[in-house]
Amino acid sequence: MSKVPKYWNKAKKYLSKKDQTLSKLIKSYESPSETILTSRRDIFFSLCKSIIGQQISVAAANSVFLKFKKKCKNKINAKTVSRLTFTQLKTCGLSRQKVLGIKSLAKQTIEKTFNPKLINQMSDEEAINYLSQLRQIGRWSAEMILLFTYNRSNIWPIQDIGLLRAISKNYKKKYLPPDKFVSLLKKRFSPYCSVATWYLWRSIDPEPIQY
């Protein structure tokens, strides 16, 4: 795991001045033991985890991922995955679509038709579009990758149910919160929407989210 993003402390000060609700949340999660956004910096690992975790509970995703990791002999990379057969992957508890997504990712990584190094030179929106071209990766998954693997500072994942629930709870809005209000918060929190998202998630989840 890498260190906390460089912008984190600056972002906390900025957001605390901009928004009273967020200022209270930031103070609530200030203990030294508090885990904050860290990253594996391993895009292949993160994309596999993202595909595995789609549309299933966290507990189910963890169980499937452990079986997948074991099948890969703890080496989750494109070469290892490309050697596994469709059936071997399916026995981890993966659906047909997820197996195809992971196999396709391994193939594109080996053939370099998917080149993660390019992402560093892209804007957030360009990177989301680039990642979304991968099989089984949609906008939400791409945003999670930018937030957790690349630690981009201004990701505001408005398709994320947890974020929308947290906005409703903390700003006394009905669920779903109005689009207009969600957009207003994005303007208020930019260029540190990722940090705002993190603290909003924290307010509804007893465990810090690691992706």
Short mmCIF file of C-alpha atoms in Angstrom, two decimals:
data_model
loop_
_atom_site.label_atom_id
_atom_site.label_comp_id
_atom_site.label_asym_id
_atom_site.label_seq_id
_atom_site.Cartn_x
_atom_site.Cartn_y
_atom_site.Cartn_z
CA MET A 1 0.00 0.00 0.00
CA SER A 2 1.29 3.45 -0.81
CA LYS A 3 1.19 6.53 1.36
CA VAL A 4 -1.78 8.85 1.63
CA PRO A 5 -2.21 11.11 -1.45
CA LYS A 6 -0.18 14.33 -1.22
CA TYR A 7 -3.24 16.52 -1.65
CA TRP A 8 -5.17 15.01 1.30
CA ASN A 9 -4.41 17.52 4.08
CA LYS A 10 -4.79 20.50 1.76
CA ALA A 11 -8.12 19.06 0.58
CA LYS A 12 -9.40 18.62 4.15
CA LYS A 13 -8.72 22.30 4.93
CA TYR A 14 -10.31 23.43 1.67
CA LEU A 15 -13.45 21.31 2.12
CA SER A 16 -13.83 22.25 5.79
CA LYS A 17 -13.96 25.93 4.81
CA LYS A 18 -16.34 25.30 1.93
CA ASP A 19 -18.93 23.14 3.66
CA GLN A 20 -20.06 22.93 7.29
CA THR A 21 -21.46 19.39 6.99
CA LEU A 22 -18.23 18.07 5.53
CA SER A 23 -16.20 19.97 8.11
CA LYS A 24 -18.05 18.04 10.87
CA LEU A 25 -17.51 14.73 9.05
CA ILE A 26 -13.79 15.37 8.60
CA LYS A 27 -13.48 16.11 12.35
CA SER A 28 -15.39 12.88 13.18
CA TYR A 29 -12.82 10.73 11.39
CA GLU A 30 -9.62 12.36 12.54
CA SER A 31 -8.16 9.71 14.82
CA PRO A 32 -4.56 8.69 13.99
CA SER A 33 -5.72 5.09 13.54
CA GLU A 34 -8.16 6.14 10.82
CA THR A 35 -7.33 4.49 7.49
CA ILE A 36 -7.54 6.84 4.57
CA LEU A 37 -7.37 6.46 0.85
CA THR A 38 -4.40 4.30 -0.05
CA SER A 39 -3.58 2.47 -3.22
CA ARG A 40 -2.12 -0.75 -4.49
CA ARG A 41 -0.96 0.92 -7.70
CA ASP A 42 -1.71 -2.37 -9.45
CA ILE A 43 -4.18 -1.72 -12.23
CA PHE A 44 -4.57 -5.35 -13.37
CA PHE A 45 -5.28 -6.54 -9.83
CA SER A 46 -7.78 -3.70 -9.29
CA LEU A 47 -9.61 -4.32 -12.56
CA CYS A 48 -9.96 -8.05 -11.77
CA LYS A 49 -11.28 -7.15 -8.32
CA SER A 50 -13.70 -4.69 -9.87
CA ILE A 51 -15.07 -7.24 -12.36
CA ILE A 52 -15.41 -9.91 -9.65
CA GLY A 53 -17.25 -7.57 -7.27
CA GLN A 54 -19.93 -6.40 -9.69
CA GLN A 55 -23.57 -6.92 -8.66
CA ILE A 56 -22.78 -9.18 -5.70
CA SER A 57 -22.43 -8.47 -1.97
CA VAL A 58 -19.07 -7.55 -0.45
CA ALA A 59 -18.94 -10.89 1.42
CA ALA A 60 -19.66 -12.87 -1.77
CA ALA A 61 -17.10 -10.82 -3.72
CA ASN A 62 -14.42 -11.46 -1.08
CA SER A 63 -15.12 -15.19 -1.12
CA VAL A 64 -14.90 -15.40 -4.94
CA PHE A 65 -11.80 -13.20 -4.99
CA LEU A 66 -9.98 -15.45 -2.49
CA LYS A 67 -10.70 -18.50 -4.69
CA PHE A 68 -9.51 -16.55 -7.75
CA LYS A 69 -6.31 -15.50 -5.93
CA LYS A 70 -5.65 -19.13 -4.94
CA LYS A 71 -6.19 -20.26 -8.55
CA CYS A 72 -3.62 -17.64 -9.61
CA LYS A 73 -1.22 -19.00 -6.93
CA ASN A 74 -1.24 -15.49 -5.39
CA LYS A 75 0.18 -13.99 -8.59
CA ILE A 76 -2.63 -11.95 -10.09
CA ASN A 77 -1.23 -10.77 -13.40
CA ALA A 78 -2.08 -11.04 -17.09
CA LYS A 79 0.26 -13.99 -17.80
CA THR A 80 -1.08 -16.11 -14.92
CA VAL A 81 -4.71 -15.38 -15.80
CA SER A 82 -4.18 -16.05 -19.52
CA ARG A 83 -2.93 -19.59 -18.66
CA LEU A 84 -6.10 -20.43 -16.73
CA THR A 85 -8.91 -22.08 -18.65
CA PHE A 86 -12.47 -20.84 -18.82
CA THR A 87 -13.58 -23.76 -16.59
CA GLN A 88 -10.84 -23.12 -14.00
CA LEU A 89 -11.98 -19.51 -13.67
CA LYS A 90 -15.64 -20.50 -13.56
CA THR A 91 -15.00 -22.83 -10.60
CA CYS A 92 -14.03 -19.75 -8.53
CA GLY A 93 -17.71 -18.80 -8.62
CA LEU A 94 -17.50 -16.40 -11.54
CA SER A 95 -20.31 -15.92 -14.03
CA ARG A 96 -19.68 -16.52 -17.73
CA GLN A 97 -19.61 -12.76 -18.42
CA LYS A 98 -17.09 -12.11 -15.66
CA VAL A 99 -14.80 -14.90 -16.90
CA LEU A 100 -14.94 -13.42 -20.40
CA GLY A 101 -14.19 -9.97 -18.96
CA ILE A 102 -11.13 -11.17 -17.03
CA LYS A 103 -9.81 -13.28 -19.94
CA SER A 104 -10.28 -10.34 -22.31
CA LEU A 105 -8.43 -8.02 -19.90
CA ALA A 106 -5.48 -10.44 -19.68
CA LYS A 107 -5.34 -10.78 -23.49
CA GLN A 108 -5.48 -7.00 -24.08
CA THR A 109 -2.82 -6.39 -21.41
CA ILE A 110 -0.45 -8.95 -22.97
CA GLU A 111 -1.09 -7.67 -26.50
CA LYS A 112 -0.76 -4.07 -25.24
CA THR A 113 -4.06 -3.07 -26.86
CA PHE A 114 -4.81 -1.89 -23.33
CA ASN A 115 -1.95 0.21 -22.01
CA PRO A 116 -2.50 1.49 -18.43
CA LYS A 117 0.55 3.78 -18.70
CA LEU A 118 -1.43 6.04 -21.02
CA ILE A 119 -3.93 6.79 -18.25
CA ASN A 120 -1.48 9.06 -16.41
CA GLN A 121 -1.51 11.46 -19.37
CA MET A 122 -5.31 11.55 -19.65
CA SER A 123 -7.89 13.82 -18.08
CA ASP A 124 -10.39 12.13 -15.74
CA GLU A 125 -13.05 12.00 -18.45
CA GLU A 126 -10.63 10.63 -21.08
CA ALA A 127 -9.45 7.98 -18.63
CA ILE A 128 -13.04 6.98 -17.79
CA ASN A 129 -13.80 6.58 -21.51
CA TYR A 130 -10.60 4.59 -22.06
CA LEU A 131 -11.26 2.20 -19.17
CA SER A 132 -14.92 1.85 -20.13
CA GLN A 133 -13.86 0.28 -23.45
CA LEU A 134 -12.72 -2.79 -21.51
CA ARG A 135 -15.20 -5.66 -21.32
CA GLN A 136 -17.27 -5.61 -18.10
CA ILE A 137 -15.96 -2.16 -17.09
CA GLY A 138 -18.53 0.62 -17.06
CA ARG A 139 -18.35 4.21 -15.88
CA TRP A 140 -18.73 3.40 -12.17
CA SER A 141 -15.95 0.78 -12.24
CA ALA A 142 -13.70 3.18 -14.16
CA GLU A 143 -14.31 5.89 -11.55
CA MET A 144 -13.46 3.48 -8.72
CA ILE A 145 -10.19 2.62 -10.49
CA LEU A 146 -9.30 6.31 -10.87
CA LEU A 147 -10.13 6.96 -7.23
CA PHE A 148 -8.53 3.93 -5.60
CA THR A 149 -5.74 2.88 -7.98
CA TYR A 150 -4.68 6.24 -9.38
CA ASN A 151 -5.81 8.37 -6.41
CA ARG A 152 -7.21 11.07 -8.70
CA SER A 153 -8.37 13.99 -6.55
CA ASN A 154 -11.61 15.04 -8.23
CA ILE A 155 -13.75 11.93 -8.79
CA TRP A 156 -17.46 12.34 -8.01
CA PRO A 157 -19.14 8.97 -8.75
CA ILE A 158 -22.79 9.95 -9.03
CA GLN A 159 -23.86 6.40 -9.98
CA ASP A 160 -22.59 5.15 -6.61
CA ILE A 161 -25.47 4.17 -4.33
CA GLY A 162 -23.36 4.65 -1.20
CA LEU A 163 -22.47 8.22 -2.14
CA LEU A 164 -26.10 9.08 -2.93
CA ARG A 165 -27.27 7.54 0.36
CA ALA A 166 -24.62 9.51 2.26
CA ILE A 167 -25.66 12.79 0.59
CA SER A 168 -29.32 12.12 1.51
CA LYS A 169 -28.40 11.32 5.11
CA ASN A 170 -25.96 14.18 5.75
CA TYR A 171 -27.80 16.92 3.89
CA LYS A 172 -31.31 15.88 4.99
CA LYS A 173 -32.46 15.17 1.44
CA LYS A 174 -34.86 12.52 0.25
CA TYR A 175 -33.38 9.45 -1.40
CA LEU A 176 -32.44 9.78 -4.22
CA PRO A 177 -31.10 13.31 -3.71
CA PRO A 178 -32.03 15.74 -6.51
CA ASP A 179 -29.57 15.81 -9.44
CA LYS A 180 -29.38 19.57 -9.14
CA PHE A 181 -28.19 19.33 -5.54
CA VAL A 182 -25.65 16.59 -6.39
CA SER A 183 -24.25 18.85 -9.17
CA LEU A 184 -24.12 21.80 -6.78
CA LEU A 185 -22.03 19.75 -4.33
CA LYS A 186 -19.68 18.73 -7.15
CA LYS A 187 -19.02 22.42 -7.92
CA ARG A 188 -18.55 23.19 -4.22
CA PHE A 189 -16.13 20.30 -3.61
CA SER A 190 -14.02 20.56 -6.79
CA PRO A 191 -11.07 20.07 -7.17
CA TYR A 192 -11.28 17.62 -4.22
CA CYS A 193 -14.44 15.61 -4.89
CA SER A 194 -12.58 12.34 -4.19
CA VAL A 195 -11.86 13.42 -0.62
CA ALA A 196 -15.45 14.60 -0.11
CA THR A 197 -16.67 11.24 -1.48
CA TRP A 198 -14.40 9.38 0.92
CA TYR A 199 -15.74 11.19 4.02
CA LEU A 200 -19.33 10.88 2.86
CA TRP A 201 -18.84 7.12 2.42
CA ARG A 202 -17.26 6.94 5.85
CA SER A 203 -20.40 8.44 7.40
CA ILE A 204 -22.51 5.44 6.38
CA ASP A 205 -19.97 2.63 6.51
CA PRO A 206 -18.40 1.32 9.75
CA GLU A 207 -15.39 0.08 7.77
CA PRO A 208 -13.20 2.33 5.59
CA ILE A 209 -13.70 1.33 1.97
CA GLN A 210 -10.72 -0.15 0.18
CA TYR A 211 -11.18 -1.09 -3.40
#
